[in-house]
Amino acid sequence: MEHKNLIGHDGAVHEGLLSSHTGFLIDVACDAGRYSVVRHYEKLDPARVTGAPLSCPACVAANSPATAHLHRGRIAHQFAEDVLALADTRECPPAQDDEGIRLAFVSLAAENPPPRTLYALIREHVTDMLTGRALAVPEGVPQVLVPYKRYTGGTVQAPVGPGDRLMHYSAAGGYFQYVGVDGLEESPDGIVVTVHEKDRRPVTHSARELSRRYSKLDGTAPPSQGNAEQ
């Protein structure tokens, strides 16, 4: 998440919270909302980015050590960690639409669930965490890259490692089953990747063929958090 000072429609300087991958303005640190800076259906005007200090009282308070708990970015990050921890427990990717986020907190039986106005920011934090996992690969594994599409926008090239799950042509479910990565090996002809589908024998692909046929669904969760976000 990127933090930039932005001039709002009211002339006050707010702390903007932007996607670190797409540059899209997700929210501001206070309760004024993103539309205090941008218009509906419009992108952020670069002219609103400023080096001036914060003047919005709520944004200033959110950045004070004594009232840091009021910062919407920090609040959303904590909620996003809860969503991802639940997904790891269930061993399935987290739903990132509004209803999926709502149901996650129903399952968590949260006493103080987040308001819907915070869902977009929670979603961006969850997406950033999943992107971090997708871009991570164990040391010593030959590098093979496949496309990884972020839920909130943007596609990056992500390394493949044992335990990762791939999709056929960016589709998973129904006719196309998830594809699990069993291992990667160096060979005289290049890197060979072994994958398997449910109820099928493992097959091998060259690195080039793998990147052409598959995209990445998700990466394995850190060992301390469970087996995977599968």
mmCIF file of C-alpha atoms in Angstrom, residues 8-155:
data_model
loop_
_atom_site.group_PDB
_atom_site.id
_atom_site.type_symbol
_atom_site.label_atom_id
_atom_site.label_comp_id
_atom_site.label_asym_id
_atom_site.label_seq_id
_atom_site.Cartn_x
_atom_site.Cartn_y
_atom_site.Cartn_z
ATOM 1 C CA GLY A 8 -9.205 16.983 -1.426
ATOM 2 C CA HIS A 9 -12.165 18.759 -2.998
ATOM 3 C CA ASP A 10 -12.472 20.795 0.199
ATOM 4 C CA GLY A 11 -8.863 21.985 -0.105
ATOM 5 C CA ALA A 12 -7.686 19.929 2.874
ATOM 6 C CA VAL A 13 -4.644 17.674 2.507
ATOM 7 C CA HIS A 14 -5.582 14.031 3.171
ATOM 8 C CA GLU A 15 -3.430 10.926 3.418
ATOM 9 C CA GLY A 16 -4.283 8.820 0.380
ATOM 10 C CA LEU A 17 -3.980 5.028 0.429
ATOM 11 C CA LEU A 18 -3.117 3.730 -3.037
ATOM 12 C CA SER A 19 -2.540 0.280 -4.510
ATOM 13 C CA SER A 20 1.201 -0.327 -4.648
ATOM 14 C CA HIS A 21 0.705 -2.363 -7.853
ATOM 15 C CA THR A 22 -1.762 -0.278 -9.862
ATOM 16 C CA GLY A 23 -1.548 3.200 -8.290
ATOM 17 C CA PHE A 24 -5.346 3.204 -7.895
ATOM 18 C CA LEU A 25 -6.639 5.343 -5.021
ATOM 19 C CA ILE A 26 -8.388 2.909 -2.652
ATOM 20 C CA ASP A 27 -9.244 5.180 0.267
ATOM 21 C CA VAL A 28 -8.015 7.927 2.571
ATOM 22 C CA ALA A 29 -6.830 7.496 6.148
ATOM 23 C CA CYS A 30 -9.867 9.246 7.621
ATOM 24 C CA ASP A 31 -13.601 8.596 7.272
ATOM 25 C CA ALA A 32 -14.034 11.133 4.461
ATOM 26 C CA GLY A 33 -13.698 8.376 1.840
ATOM 27 C CA ARG A 34 -11.958 8.277 -1.534
ATOM 28 C CA TYR A 35 -14.602 10.510 -3.109
ATOM 29 C CA SER A 36 -13.356 13.383 -0.995
ATOM 30 C CA VAL A 37 -10.419 13.396 -3.435
ATOM 31 C CA VAL A 38 -11.722 11.906 -6.708
ATOM 32 C CA ARG A 39 -15.026 12.067 -8.565
ATOM 33 C CA HIS A 40 -17.124 8.997 -9.322
ATOM 34 C CA TYR A 41 -15.803 7.058 -12.346
ATOM 35 C CA GLU A 42 -12.694 9.226 -12.520
ATOM 36 C CA LYS A 43 -9.061 8.352 -11.859
ATOM 37 C CA LEU A 44 -6.899 10.251 -9.430
ATOM 38 C CA ASP A 45 -5.675 13.509 -10.931
ATOM 39 C CA PRO A 46 -1.844 13.556 -10.524
ATOM 40 C CA ALA A 47 -2.146 17.288 -9.801
ATOM 41 C CA ARG A 48 -3.778 16.423 -6.476
ATOM 42 C CA VAL A 49 -0.600 14.726 -5.219
ATOM 43 C CA THR A 50 1.222 17.226 -2.999
ATOM 44 C CA GLY A 51 4.273 17.514 -0.816
ATOM 45 C CA ALA A 52 2.371 19.722 1.619
ATOM 46 C CA PRO A 53 1.812 18.369 5.135
ATOM 47 C CA LEU A 54 -1.507 16.843 6.166
ATOM 48 C CA SER A 55 -4.135 19.408 7.136
ATOM 49 C CA CYS A 56 -7.195 17.165 7.507
ATOM 50 C CA PRO A 57 -7.587 16.893 11.333
ATOM 51 C CA ALA A 58 -8.742 13.248 11.149
ATOM 52 C CA CYS A 59 -5.807 12.226 8.923
ATOM 53 C CA VAL A 60 -3.402 14.030 11.255
ATOM 54 C CA ALA A 61 -4.923 12.198 14.230
ATOM 55 C CA ALA A 62 -4.677 8.851 12.412
ATOM 56 C CA ASN A 63 -0.937 9.407 12.074
ATOM 57 C CA SER A 64 -0.414 10.346 15.709
ATOM 58 C CA PRO A 65 1.056 7.578 17.935
ATOM 59 C CA ALA A 66 -1.622 8.224 20.541
ATOM 60 C CA THR A 67 -4.493 7.703 18.082
ATOM 61 C CA ALA A 68 -2.907 5.416 15.472
ATOM 62 C CA HIS A 69 -5.730 2.915 15.991
ATOM 63 C CA LEU A 70 -7.965 5.314 14.047
ATOM 64 C CA HIS A 71 -5.937 4.886 10.835
ATOM 65 C CA ARG A 72 -8.156 3.136 8.287
ATOM 66 C CA GLY A 73 -5.167 1.538 6.580
ATOM 67 C CA ARG A 74 -3.957 -0.095 9.790
ATOM 68 C CA ILE A 75 -7.471 -1.183 10.743
ATOM 69 C CA ALA A 76 -8.023 -2.733 7.305
ATOM 70 C CA HIS A 77 -4.666 -4.521 7.459
ATOM 71 C CA GLN A 78 -5.612 -6.181 10.749
ATOM 72 C CA PHE A 79 -8.968 -7.295 9.341
ATOM 73 C CA ALA A 80 -7.221 -8.601 6.190
ATOM 74 C CA GLU A 81 -4.902 -10.728 8.326
ATOM 75 C CA ASP A 82 -7.987 -12.263 9.969
ATOM 76 C CA VAL A 83 -9.536 -13.054 6.564
ATOM 77 C CA LEU A 84 -6.349 -14.700 5.309
ATOM 78 C CA ALA A 85 -5.847 -16.676 8.531
ATOM 79 C CA LEU A 86 -9.384 -18.062 8.159
ATOM 80 C CA ALA A 87 -8.668 -19.039 4.551
ATOM 81 C CA ASP A 88 -5.481 -20.829 5.616
ATOM 82 C CA THR A 89 -7.431 -22.753 8.254
ATOM 83 C CA ARG A 90 -9.963 -23.814 5.606
ATOM 84 C CA GLU A 91 -7.171 -24.513 3.097
ATOM 85 C CA CYS A 92 -8.922 -22.564 0.344
ATOM 86 C CA PRO A 93 -8.400 -19.134 -1.236
ATOM 87 C CA PRO A 94 -10.336 -16.324 0.467
ATOM 88 C CA ALA A 95 -13.381 -14.903 -1.290
ATOM 89 C CA GLN A 96 -12.629 -11.251 -1.975
ATOM 90 C CA ASP A 97 -15.964 -9.850 -3.079
ATOM 91 C CA ASP A 98 -18.067 -7.906 -0.572
ATOM 92 C CA GLU A 99 -20.242 -10.883 0.348
ATOM 93 C CA GLY A 100 -17.210 -13.129 0.806
ATOM 94 C CA ILE A 101 -15.623 -10.627 3.182
ATOM 95 C CA ARG A 102 -18.884 -10.268 5.125
ATOM 96 C CA LEU A 103 -19.269 -14.031 5.474
ATOM 97 C CA ALA A 104 -15.652 -14.359 6.613
ATOM 98 C CA PHE A 105 -16.410 -12.202 9.638
ATOM 99 C CA VAL A 106 -19.639 -14.092 10.252
ATOM 100 C CA SER A 107 -17.559 -17.291 10.396
ATOM 101 C CA LEU A 108 -15.044 -15.595 12.670
ATOM 102 C CA ALA A 109 -17.919 -14.523 14.937
ATOM 103 C CA ALA A 110 -16.285 -11.094 15.183
ATOM 104 C CA GLU A 111 -17.749 -8.933 17.930
ATOM 105 C CA ASN A 112 -16.934 -5.775 15.971
ATOM 106 C CA PRO A 113 -16.947 -6.670 12.265
ATOM 107 C CA PRO A 114 -15.733 -4.016 9.812
ATOM 108 C CA PRO A 115 -18.218 -1.651 8.152
ATOM 109 C CA ARG A 116 -18.855 -2.202 4.449
ATOM 110 C CA THR A 117 -17.118 1.102 3.745
ATOM 111 C CA LEU A 118 -13.871 -0.608 4.748
ATOM 112 C CA TYR A 119 -14.273 -3.652 2.477
ATOM 113 C CA ALA A 120 -12.408 -2.167 -0.496
ATOM 114 C CA LEU A 121 -9.384 -1.422 1.664
ATOM 115 C CA ILE A 122 -9.493 -4.860 3.314
ATOM 116 C CA ARG A 123 -9.695 -6.433 -0.139
ATOM 117 C CA GLU A 124 -6.630 -4.533 -1.331
ATOM 118 C CA HIS A 125 -4.630 -5.642 1.709
ATOM 119 C CA VAL A 126 -5.707 -9.275 1.216
ATOM 120 C CA THR A 127 -4.729 -9.003 -2.457
ATOM 121 C CA ASP A 128 -1.323 -7.575 -1.534
ATOM 122 C CA MET A 129 -0.726 -10.442 0.924
ATOM 123 C CA LEU A 130 -1.717 -13.040 -1.673
ATOM 124 C CA THR A 131 0.501 -11.342 -4.258
ATOM 125 C CA GLY A 132 3.399 -11.519 -1.807
ATOM 126 C CA ARG A 133 2.855 -15.241 -1.445
ATOM 127 C CA ALA A 134 2.495 -15.723 -5.188
ATOM 128 C CA LEU A 135 5.810 -13.963 -5.819
ATOM 129 C CA ALA A 136 7.679 -15.977 -3.186
ATOM 130 C CA VAL A 137 9.445 -19.231 -4.007
ATOM 131 C CA PRO A 138 11.703 -21.476 -1.903
ATOM 132 C CA GLU A 139 15.440 -21.008 -2.329
ATOM 133 C CA GLY A 140 17.195 -23.442 -4.611
ATOM 134 C CA VAL A 141 14.212 -23.929 -6.936
ATOM 135 C CA PRO A 142 14.858 -23.266 -10.668
ATOM 136 C CA GLN A 143 13.047 -20.147 -11.820
ATOM 137 C CA VAL A 144 9.980 -20.672 -13.976
ATOM 138 C CA LEU A 145 7.527 -17.785 -14.394
ATOM 139 C CA VAL A 146 3.800 -17.861 -15.158
ATOM 140 C CA PRO A 147 1.197 -15.066 -15.176
ATOM 141 C CA TYR A 148 -0.530 -14.183 -11.890
ATOM 142 C CA LYS A 149 -3.583 -11.922 -12.021
ATOM 143 C CA ARG A 150 -4.329 -9.838 -8.930
ATOM 144 C CA TYR A 151 -7.994 -9.752 -7.871
ATOM 145 C CA THR A 152 -8.051 -5.959 -7.688
ATOM 146 C CA GLY A 153 -6.193 -5.460 -10.955
ATOM 147 C CA GLY A 154 -2.811 -5.927 -12.591
ATOM 148 C CA THR A 155 -0.952 -9.013 -13.813
#
